[in-house]
CSV table of C-alpha atoms in Angstrom, one decimal:
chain,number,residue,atom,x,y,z
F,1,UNK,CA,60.1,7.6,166.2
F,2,UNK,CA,64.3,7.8,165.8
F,3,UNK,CA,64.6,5.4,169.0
F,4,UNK,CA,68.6,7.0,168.5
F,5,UNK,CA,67.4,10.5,169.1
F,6,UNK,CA,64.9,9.2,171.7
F,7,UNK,CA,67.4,8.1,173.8
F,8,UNK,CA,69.7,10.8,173.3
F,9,UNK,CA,67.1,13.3,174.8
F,10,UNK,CA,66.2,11.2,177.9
F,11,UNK,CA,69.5,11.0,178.8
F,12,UNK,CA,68.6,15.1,179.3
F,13,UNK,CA,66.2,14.1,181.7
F,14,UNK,CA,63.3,14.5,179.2
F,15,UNK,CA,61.0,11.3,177.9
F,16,UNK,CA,59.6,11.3,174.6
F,17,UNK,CA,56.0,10.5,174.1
F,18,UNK,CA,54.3,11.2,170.7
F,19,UNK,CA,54.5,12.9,167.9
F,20,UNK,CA,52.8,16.4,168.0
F,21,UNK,CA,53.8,18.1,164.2
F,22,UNK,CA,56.5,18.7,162.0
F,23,UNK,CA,58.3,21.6,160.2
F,24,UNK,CA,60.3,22.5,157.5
F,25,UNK,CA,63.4,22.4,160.5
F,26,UNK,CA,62.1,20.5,163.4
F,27,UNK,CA,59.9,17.9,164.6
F,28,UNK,CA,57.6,18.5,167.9
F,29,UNK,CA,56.9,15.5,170.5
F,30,UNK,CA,55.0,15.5,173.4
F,31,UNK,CA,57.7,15.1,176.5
F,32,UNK,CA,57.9,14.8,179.9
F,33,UNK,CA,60.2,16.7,181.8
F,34,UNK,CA,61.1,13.8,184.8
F,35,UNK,CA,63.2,16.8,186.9
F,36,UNK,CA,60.3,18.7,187.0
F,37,UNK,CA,57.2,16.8,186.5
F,38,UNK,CA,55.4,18.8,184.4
F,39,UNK,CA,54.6,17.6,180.5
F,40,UNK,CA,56.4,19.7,178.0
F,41,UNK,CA,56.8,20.3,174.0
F,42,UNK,CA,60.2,19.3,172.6
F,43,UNK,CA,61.0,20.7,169.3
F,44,UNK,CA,63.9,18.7,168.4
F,45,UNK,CA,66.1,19.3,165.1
F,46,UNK,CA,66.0,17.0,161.5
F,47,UNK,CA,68.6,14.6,162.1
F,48,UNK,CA,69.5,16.1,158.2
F,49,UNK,CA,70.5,19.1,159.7
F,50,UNK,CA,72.6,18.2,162.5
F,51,UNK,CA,76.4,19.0,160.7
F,52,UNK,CA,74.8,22.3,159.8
F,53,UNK,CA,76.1,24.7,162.1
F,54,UNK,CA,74.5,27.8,160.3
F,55,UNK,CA,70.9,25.7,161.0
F,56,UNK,CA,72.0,24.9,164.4
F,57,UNK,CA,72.1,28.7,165.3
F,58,UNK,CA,69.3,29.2,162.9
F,59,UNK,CA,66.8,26.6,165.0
F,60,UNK,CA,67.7,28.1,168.4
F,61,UNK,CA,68.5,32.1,168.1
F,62,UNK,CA,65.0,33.5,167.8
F,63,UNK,CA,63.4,31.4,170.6
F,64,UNK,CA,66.7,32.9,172.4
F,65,UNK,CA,65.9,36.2,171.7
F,66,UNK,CA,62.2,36.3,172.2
F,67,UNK,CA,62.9,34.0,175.7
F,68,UNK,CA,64.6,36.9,176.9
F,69,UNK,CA,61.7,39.1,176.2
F,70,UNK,CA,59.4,37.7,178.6
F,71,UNK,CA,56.4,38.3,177.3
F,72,UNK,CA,53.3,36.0,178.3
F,73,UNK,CA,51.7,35.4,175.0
F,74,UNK,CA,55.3,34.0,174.1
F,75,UNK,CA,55.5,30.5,174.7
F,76,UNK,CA,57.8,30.1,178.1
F,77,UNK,CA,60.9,28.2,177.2
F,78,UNK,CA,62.7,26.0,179.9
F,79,UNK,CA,65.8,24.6,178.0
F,80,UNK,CA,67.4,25.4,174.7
F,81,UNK,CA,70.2,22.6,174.1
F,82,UNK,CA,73.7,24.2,173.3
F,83,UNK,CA,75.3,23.8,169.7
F,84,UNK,CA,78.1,21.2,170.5
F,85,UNK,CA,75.0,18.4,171.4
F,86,UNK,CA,74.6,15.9,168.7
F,87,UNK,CA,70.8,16.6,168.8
F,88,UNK,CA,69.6,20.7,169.2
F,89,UNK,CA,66.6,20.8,170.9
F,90,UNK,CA,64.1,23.4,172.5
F,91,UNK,CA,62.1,22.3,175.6
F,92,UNK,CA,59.0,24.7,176.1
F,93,UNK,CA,55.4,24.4,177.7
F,94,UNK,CA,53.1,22.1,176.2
F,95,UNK,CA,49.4,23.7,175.4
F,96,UNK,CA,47.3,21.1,175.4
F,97,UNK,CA,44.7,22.7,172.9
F,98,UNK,CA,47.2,22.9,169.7
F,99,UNK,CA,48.1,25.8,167.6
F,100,UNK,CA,45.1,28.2,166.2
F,101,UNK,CA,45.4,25.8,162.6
F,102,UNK,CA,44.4,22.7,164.3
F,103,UNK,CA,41.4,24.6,166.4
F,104,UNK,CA,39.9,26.5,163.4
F,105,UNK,CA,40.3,23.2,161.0
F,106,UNK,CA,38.2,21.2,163.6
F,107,UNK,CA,35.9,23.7,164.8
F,108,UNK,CA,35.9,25.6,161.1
F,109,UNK,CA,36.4,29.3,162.5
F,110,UNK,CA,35.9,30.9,166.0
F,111,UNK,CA,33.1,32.9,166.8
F,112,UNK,CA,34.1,36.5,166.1
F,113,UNK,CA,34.8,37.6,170.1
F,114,UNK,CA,37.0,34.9,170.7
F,115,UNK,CA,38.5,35.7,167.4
F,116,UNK,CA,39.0,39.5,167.8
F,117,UNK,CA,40.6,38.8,171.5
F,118,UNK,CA,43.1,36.3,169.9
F,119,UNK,CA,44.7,38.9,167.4
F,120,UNK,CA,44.7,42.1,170.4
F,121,UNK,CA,46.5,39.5,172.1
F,122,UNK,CA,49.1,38.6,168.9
F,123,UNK,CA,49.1,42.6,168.6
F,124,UNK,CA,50.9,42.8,172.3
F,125,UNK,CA,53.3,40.3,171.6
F,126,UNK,CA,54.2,41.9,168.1
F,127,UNK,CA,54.2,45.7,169.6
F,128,UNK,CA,56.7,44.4,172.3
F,129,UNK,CA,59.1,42.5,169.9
F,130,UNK,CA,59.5,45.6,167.3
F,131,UNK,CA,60.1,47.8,170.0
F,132,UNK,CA,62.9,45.8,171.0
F,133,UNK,CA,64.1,45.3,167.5
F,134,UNK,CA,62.8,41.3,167.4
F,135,UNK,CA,61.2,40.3,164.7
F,136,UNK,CA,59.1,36.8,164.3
F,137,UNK,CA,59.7,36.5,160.9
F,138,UNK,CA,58.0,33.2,160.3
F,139,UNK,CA,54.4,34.2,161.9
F,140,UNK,CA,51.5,32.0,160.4
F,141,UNK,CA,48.7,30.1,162.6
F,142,UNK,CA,50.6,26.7,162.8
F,143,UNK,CA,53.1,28.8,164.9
F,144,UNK,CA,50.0,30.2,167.5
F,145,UNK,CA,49.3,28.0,170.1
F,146,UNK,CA,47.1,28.3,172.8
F,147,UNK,CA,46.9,27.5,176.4
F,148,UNK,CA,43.0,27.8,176.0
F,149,UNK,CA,40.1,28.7,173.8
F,150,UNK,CA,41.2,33.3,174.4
F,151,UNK,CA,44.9,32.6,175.4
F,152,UNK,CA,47.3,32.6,172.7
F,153,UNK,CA,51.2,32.1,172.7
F,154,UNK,CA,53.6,32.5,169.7
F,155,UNK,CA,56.4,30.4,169.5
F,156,UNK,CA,59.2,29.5,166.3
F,157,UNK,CA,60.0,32.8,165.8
F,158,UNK,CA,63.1,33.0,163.4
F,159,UNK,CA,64.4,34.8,160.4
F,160,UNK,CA,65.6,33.6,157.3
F,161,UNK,CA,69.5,34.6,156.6
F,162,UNK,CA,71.2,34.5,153.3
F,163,UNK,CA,72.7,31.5,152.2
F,164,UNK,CA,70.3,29.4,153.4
F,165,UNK,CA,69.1,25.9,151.0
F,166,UNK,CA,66.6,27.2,149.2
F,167,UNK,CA,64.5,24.2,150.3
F,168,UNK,CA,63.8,26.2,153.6
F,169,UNK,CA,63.8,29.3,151.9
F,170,UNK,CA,61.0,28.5,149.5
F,171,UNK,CA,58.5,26.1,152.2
F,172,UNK,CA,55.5,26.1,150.5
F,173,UNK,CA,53.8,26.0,154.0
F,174,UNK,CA,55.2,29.8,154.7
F,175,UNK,CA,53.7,30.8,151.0
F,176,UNK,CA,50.0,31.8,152.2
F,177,UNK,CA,51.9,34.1,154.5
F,178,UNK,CA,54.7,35.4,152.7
F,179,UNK,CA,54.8,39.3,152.3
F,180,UNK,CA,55.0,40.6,148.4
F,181,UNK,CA,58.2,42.4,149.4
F,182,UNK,CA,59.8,38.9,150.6
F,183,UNK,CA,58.9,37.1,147.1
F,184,UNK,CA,61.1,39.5,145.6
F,185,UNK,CA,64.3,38.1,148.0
F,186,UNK,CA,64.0,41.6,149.9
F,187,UNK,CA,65.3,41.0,153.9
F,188,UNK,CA,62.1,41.1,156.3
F,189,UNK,CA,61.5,43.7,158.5
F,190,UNK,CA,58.5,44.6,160.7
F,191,UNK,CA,56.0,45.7,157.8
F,192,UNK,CA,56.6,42.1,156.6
F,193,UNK,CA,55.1,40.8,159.9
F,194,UNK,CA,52.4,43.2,159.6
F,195,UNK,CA,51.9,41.9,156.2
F,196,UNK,CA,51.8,38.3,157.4
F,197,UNK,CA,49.8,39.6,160.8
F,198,UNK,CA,46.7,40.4,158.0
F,199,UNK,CA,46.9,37.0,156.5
F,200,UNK,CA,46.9,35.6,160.3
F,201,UNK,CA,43.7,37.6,161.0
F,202,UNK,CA,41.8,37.2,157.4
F,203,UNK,CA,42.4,33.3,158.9
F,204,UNK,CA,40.7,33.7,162.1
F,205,UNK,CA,37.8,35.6,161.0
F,206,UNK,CA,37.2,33.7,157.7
F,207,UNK,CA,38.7,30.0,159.1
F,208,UNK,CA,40.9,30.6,155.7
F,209,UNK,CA,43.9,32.0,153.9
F,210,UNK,CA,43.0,35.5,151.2
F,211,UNK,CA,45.0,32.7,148.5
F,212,UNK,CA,45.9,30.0,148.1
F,213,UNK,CA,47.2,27.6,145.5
F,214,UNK,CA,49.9,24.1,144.6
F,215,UNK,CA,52.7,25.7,143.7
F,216,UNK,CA,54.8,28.6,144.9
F,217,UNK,CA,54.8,30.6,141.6
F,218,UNK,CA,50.8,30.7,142.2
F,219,UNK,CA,51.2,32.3,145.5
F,220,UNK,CA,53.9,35.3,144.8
F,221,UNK,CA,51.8,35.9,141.6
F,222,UNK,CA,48.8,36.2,143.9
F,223,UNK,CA,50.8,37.9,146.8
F,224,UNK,CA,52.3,40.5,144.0
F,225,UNK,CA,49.6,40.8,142.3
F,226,UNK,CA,45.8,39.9,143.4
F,227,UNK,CA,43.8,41.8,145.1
F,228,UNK,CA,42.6,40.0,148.5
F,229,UNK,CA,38.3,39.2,148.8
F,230,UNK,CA,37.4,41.2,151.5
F,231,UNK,CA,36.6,39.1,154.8
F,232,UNK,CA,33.1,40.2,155.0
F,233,UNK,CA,32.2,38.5,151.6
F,234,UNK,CA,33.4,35.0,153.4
F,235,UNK,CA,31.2,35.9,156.8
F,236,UNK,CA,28.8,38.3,156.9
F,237,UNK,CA,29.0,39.6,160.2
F,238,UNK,CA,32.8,40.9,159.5
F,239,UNK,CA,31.9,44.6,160.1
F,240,UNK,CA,33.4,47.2,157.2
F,241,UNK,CA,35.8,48.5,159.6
F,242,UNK,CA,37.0,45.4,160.4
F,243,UNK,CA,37.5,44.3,156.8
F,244,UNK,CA,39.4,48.0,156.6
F,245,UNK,CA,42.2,46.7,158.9
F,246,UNK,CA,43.0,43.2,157.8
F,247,UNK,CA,43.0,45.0,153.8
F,248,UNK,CA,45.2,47.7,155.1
F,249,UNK,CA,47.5,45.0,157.0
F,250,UNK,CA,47.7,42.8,153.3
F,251,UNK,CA,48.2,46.3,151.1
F,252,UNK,CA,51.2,45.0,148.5
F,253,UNK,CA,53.1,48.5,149.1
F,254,UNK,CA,54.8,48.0,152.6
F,255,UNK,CA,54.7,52.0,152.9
F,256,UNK,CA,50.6,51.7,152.8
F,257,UNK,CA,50.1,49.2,155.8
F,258,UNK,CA,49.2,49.9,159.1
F,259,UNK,CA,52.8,50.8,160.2
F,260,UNK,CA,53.0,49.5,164.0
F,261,UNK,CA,51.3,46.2,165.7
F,262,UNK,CA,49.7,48.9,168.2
F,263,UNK,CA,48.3,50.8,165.7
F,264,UNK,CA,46.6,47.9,164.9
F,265,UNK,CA,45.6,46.5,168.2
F,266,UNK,CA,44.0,50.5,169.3
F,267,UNK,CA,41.8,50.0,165.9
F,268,UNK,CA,40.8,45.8,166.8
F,269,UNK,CA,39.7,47.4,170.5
F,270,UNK,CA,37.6,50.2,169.5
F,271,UNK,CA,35.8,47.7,166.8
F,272,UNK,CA,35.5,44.8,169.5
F,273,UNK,CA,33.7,47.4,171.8
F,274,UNK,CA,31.6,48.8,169.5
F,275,UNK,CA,30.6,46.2,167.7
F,276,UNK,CA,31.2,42.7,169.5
F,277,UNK,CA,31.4,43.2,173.2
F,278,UNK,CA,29.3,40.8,175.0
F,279,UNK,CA,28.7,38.4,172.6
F,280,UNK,CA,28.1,35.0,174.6
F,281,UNK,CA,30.6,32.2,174.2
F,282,UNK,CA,29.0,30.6,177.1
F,283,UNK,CA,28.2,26.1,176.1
F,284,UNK,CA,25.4,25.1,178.8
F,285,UNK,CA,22.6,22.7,177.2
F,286,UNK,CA,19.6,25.5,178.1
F,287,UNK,CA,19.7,27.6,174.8
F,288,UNK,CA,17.8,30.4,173.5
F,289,UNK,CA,15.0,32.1,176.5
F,290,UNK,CA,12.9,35.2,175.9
F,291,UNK,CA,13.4,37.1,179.2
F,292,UNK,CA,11.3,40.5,178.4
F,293,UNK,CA,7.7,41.5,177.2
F,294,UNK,CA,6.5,37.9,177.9
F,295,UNK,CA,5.1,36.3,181.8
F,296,UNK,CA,7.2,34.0,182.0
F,297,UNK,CA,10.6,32.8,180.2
F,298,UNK,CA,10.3,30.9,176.9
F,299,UNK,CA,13.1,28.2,176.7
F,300,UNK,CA,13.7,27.5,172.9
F,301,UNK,CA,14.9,24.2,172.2
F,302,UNK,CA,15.4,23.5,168.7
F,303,UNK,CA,17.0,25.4,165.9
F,304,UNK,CA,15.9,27.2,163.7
F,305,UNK,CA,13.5,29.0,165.5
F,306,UNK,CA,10.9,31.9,164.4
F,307,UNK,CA,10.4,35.2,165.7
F,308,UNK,CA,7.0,36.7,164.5
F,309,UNK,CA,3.2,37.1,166.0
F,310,UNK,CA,2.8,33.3,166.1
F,311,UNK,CA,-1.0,31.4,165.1
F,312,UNK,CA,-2.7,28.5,166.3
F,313,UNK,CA,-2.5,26.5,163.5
F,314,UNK,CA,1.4,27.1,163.3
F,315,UNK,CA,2.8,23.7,162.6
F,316,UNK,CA,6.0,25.3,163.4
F,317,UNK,CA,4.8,26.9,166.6
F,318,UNK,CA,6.4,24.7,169.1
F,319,UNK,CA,9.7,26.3,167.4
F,320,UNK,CA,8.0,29.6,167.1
F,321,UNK,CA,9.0,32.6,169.8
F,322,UNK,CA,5.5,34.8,169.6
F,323,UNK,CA,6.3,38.8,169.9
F,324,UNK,CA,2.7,40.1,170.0
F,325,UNK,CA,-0.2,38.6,168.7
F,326,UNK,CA,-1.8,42.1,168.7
F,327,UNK,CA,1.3,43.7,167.8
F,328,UNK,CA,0.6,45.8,164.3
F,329,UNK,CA,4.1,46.5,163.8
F,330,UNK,CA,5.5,42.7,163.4
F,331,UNK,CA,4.7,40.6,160.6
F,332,UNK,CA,3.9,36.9,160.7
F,333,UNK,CA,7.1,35.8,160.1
F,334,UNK,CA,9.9,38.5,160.8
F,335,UNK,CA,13.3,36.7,161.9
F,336,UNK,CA,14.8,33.3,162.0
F,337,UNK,CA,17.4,32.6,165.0
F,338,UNK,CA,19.6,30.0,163.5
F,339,UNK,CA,22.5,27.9,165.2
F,340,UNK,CA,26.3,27.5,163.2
F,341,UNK,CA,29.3,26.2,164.6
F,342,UNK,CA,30.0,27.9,168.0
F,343,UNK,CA,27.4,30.7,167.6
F,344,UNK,CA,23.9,31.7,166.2
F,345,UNK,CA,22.7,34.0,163.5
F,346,UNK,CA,20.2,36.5,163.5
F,347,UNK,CA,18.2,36.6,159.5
F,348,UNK,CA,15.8,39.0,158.9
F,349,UNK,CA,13.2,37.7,156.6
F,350,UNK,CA,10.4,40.7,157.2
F,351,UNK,CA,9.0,43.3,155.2
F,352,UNK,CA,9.2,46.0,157.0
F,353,UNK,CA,13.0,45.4,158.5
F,354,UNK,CA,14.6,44.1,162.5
F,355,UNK,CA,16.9,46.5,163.7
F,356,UNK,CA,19.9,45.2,166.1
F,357,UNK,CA,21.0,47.8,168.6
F,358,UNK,CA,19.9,50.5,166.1
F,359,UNK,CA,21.5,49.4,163.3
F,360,UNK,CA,18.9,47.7,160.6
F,361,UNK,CA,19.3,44.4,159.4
F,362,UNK,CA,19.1,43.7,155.5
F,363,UNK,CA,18.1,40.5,155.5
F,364,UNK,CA,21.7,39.2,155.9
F,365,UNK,CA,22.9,36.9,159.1
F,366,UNK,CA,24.3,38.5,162.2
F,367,UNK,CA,25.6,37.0,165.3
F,368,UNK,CA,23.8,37.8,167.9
F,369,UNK,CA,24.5,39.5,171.0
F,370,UNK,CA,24.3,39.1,175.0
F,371,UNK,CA,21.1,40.6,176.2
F,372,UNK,CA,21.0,42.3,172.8
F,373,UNK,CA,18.1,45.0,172.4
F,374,UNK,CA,16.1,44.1,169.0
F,375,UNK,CA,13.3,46.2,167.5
F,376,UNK,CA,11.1,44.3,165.7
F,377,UNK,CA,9.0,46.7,163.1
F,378,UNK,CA,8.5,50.1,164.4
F,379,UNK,CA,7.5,49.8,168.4
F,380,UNK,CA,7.8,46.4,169.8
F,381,UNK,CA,11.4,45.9,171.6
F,382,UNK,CA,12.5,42.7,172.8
F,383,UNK,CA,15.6,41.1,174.2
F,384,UNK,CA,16.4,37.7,173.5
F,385,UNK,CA,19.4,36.2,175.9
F,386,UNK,CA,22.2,33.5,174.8
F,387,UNK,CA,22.4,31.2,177.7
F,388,UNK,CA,24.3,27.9,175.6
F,389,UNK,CA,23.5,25.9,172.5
F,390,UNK,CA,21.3,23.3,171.3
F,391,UNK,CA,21.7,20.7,168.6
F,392,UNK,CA,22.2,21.8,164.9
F,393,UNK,CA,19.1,20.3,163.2
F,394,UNK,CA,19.7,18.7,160.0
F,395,UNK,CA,18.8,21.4,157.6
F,396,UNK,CA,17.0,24.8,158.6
F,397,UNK,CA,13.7,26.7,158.2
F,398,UNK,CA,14.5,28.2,155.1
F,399,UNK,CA,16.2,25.5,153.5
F,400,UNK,CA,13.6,23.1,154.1
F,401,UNK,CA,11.1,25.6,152.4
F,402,UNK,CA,13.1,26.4,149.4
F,403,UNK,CA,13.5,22.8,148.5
F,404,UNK,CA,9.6,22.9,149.0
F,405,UNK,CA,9.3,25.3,146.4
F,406,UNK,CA,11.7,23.9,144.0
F,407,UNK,CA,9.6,20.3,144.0
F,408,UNK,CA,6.4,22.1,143.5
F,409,UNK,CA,7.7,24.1,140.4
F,410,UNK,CA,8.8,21.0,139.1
F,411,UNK,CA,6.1,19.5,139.6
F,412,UNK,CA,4.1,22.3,138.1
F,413,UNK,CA,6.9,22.3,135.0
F,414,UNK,CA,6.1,18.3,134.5
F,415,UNK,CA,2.5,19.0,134.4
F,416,UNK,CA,2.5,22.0,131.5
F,417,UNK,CA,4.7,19.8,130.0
F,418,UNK,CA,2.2,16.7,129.7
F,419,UNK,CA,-0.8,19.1,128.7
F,420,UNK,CA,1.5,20.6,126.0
F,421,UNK,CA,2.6,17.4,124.5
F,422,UNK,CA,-1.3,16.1,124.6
């Protein structure tokens, strides 16, 4: 740490603790505000910069403008340092949890819910900015923090002028979410939010960016040019409709996007209540239970686990949840209930299909739901209830019987082999 600039804050009645990031502008420290007693986050601006009076205004306008805005998913500013101090700095809350980068690096992705409440939340805060004619202008997941796990803030909001060093200009840590129109030097307006908004969601509901690359010629060729994957082909339980929005938000043609942030949050609402509402984020240490068609609740304790009709000389039936040993309708082996970071999936390995709240599952993986209804075979209904998690066991039911059947066809090869050669 500058023990220079150190001092020179404290003398503002802030105390410097560590080092939380750094920009392309800025560099963040945890502080402590001594007037008020409360911890804080203290951007404070490159000592590089400091005879820059364009950058000055630059570093502090749009956390001015959006202060004044109000909004709670804003991050609440208490002090923005005026231009004639030797050091510019922005005291705002500190959130303890980080920005949405750090939290979907460590944890790989969110669970869907949590995900989907996230962006309607980033959809408020953008709806209220346009309509006052504020734009973010620099919104990637780095600049989302979040008091906790569903409560997001956005903070560094700031538009590029003309004029600028084109070292700031061309950041290669703004290129995943750089809008086609913006490669080509065209100012940003709200569609180039909306643009970046889809790049911001395809991150939460993937845990990555639609491209990526080294060099900023390999992003504006893929911005330009490349058609995004669709999200759904990165997690399979991204429903179509919700792979619709994010690919309308990223279309290269600014005229074809989703043209307002609340057009976009009334389409993430009606696909959170129809297809994610009650998903359990709950984290007790009693996992899976079997609370109907059974006399008494089954806790399940290890993952994977089976769903099927269950025999005696199972050697996987103390992991086995047994339907219906009389059942006709369900197969020996229908399902597997499988755990992943911060949520389980539902596989379908039967013959004759599992349906999940009417909807059929082809033998793909699906999250699965709160007190969610599932029809195994034709008849037999059955609701299996998400009360926590259990450990993740090292490899899973069907992995640890594919690699079965790859040794015993390589053993089988070896043999023709020897009877061929004698």
């Amino acid at each position: 740490m500058n023990t220079i600039l150190a001092s020179s804050i404290e003398r503002y009645d802030f105390s410097i603790q560590n080092c939380l990031g750094e920009g392309e502008l800025g560099t963040v420290y945890k502080g402590y505000d001594v007037a008020h007693n409360q911890p804080v986050a203290l951007k404070i601006l490159k000592q590089q910069y400091g005879a820059n009076e364009q950058i000055q205004r630059l570093f502090a306008q749009g956390m001015a403008n959006a202060r004044h805005l109000n909004h709670p998913n804003i991050v609440r500013i208490f002090e923005i340092s005026g231009e004639d101090r030797k050091n510019c700095y922005i005291a705002m809350e500190y959130c303890r949890l980080g920005n949405v980068e750090r939290l979907v690096r460590n944890r790989r992705r969110l669970t869907l819910p949590t995900a989907l409440k996230v962006a309607m939340q980033i959809c408020d805060v953008l709806m209220i900015c346009h309509q006052a004619g504020v734009l973010h202008g620099n919104l990637k997941a780095s600049n989302v923090l979040l008091r906790d796990y569903e409560t997001p803030v956005l903070t560094d909001f700031r538009i590029f002028p003309e004029g600028l060093p084109d070292t700031l200009v061309q950041d290669i840590s703004l290129a995943p979410y750089k809008s086609p129109e913006c490669w080509q030097k065209n100012r940003p307006d709200a569609s180039a939010d909306l643009y970046s908004l889809g790049v911001l969601f395809y991150y939460l509901f993937t845990g990555t960016v639609p491209f990526s690359g080294r060099r900023l010629e390999d992003f504006e060729r893929m911005h330009r040019f490349t058609a995004p994957i669709p999200p759904s082909r990165w997690r399979a339980s991204v429903v179509k409709t919700l792979d619709d929005v994010v690919l309308h938000l990223l279309e290269k043609d600014p005229t074809k996007r989703i043209q307002s942030a609340q057009r976009v949050r009334i389409a993430l609402k009606n696909i959170f209540e129809q297809f994610y509402d009650g998903i359990d984020n709950t984290r007790e240490r009693y996992p899976v239970i079997y609370v109907q068609g059974a006399k008494k609740v089954i806790p399940v304790t290890q993952f994977p686990f089976r769903i099927g009709k269950g025999k005696s000389d199972d050697s996987l039936q103390r992991n086995h949840l047994v339907v219906g040993k009389d059942d006709p309708y369900v197969s020996s082996v229908h399902a597997v209930v499988q755990r992943f970071e911060g949520g389980f999936f539902f596989i379908d390995i039967s013959k004759n299909g599992s349906w999940i709240n009417g909807k059929k599952v082809h033998k793909q993986m699906m999250e699965l739901l709160k007190e969610n209804t599932i029809l195994m075979g034709y008849q037999t209904r059955i609701v299996l209830k998400i009360s926590g998690e259990a450990p993740i066991e090292p490899g899973s039911f069907i992995n640890n019987h594919a690699v079965g059947i790859g040794i015993a066809l390589l053993i089988g090869l070896m043999v023709l082999l020897k009877v061929v050669v004698l």
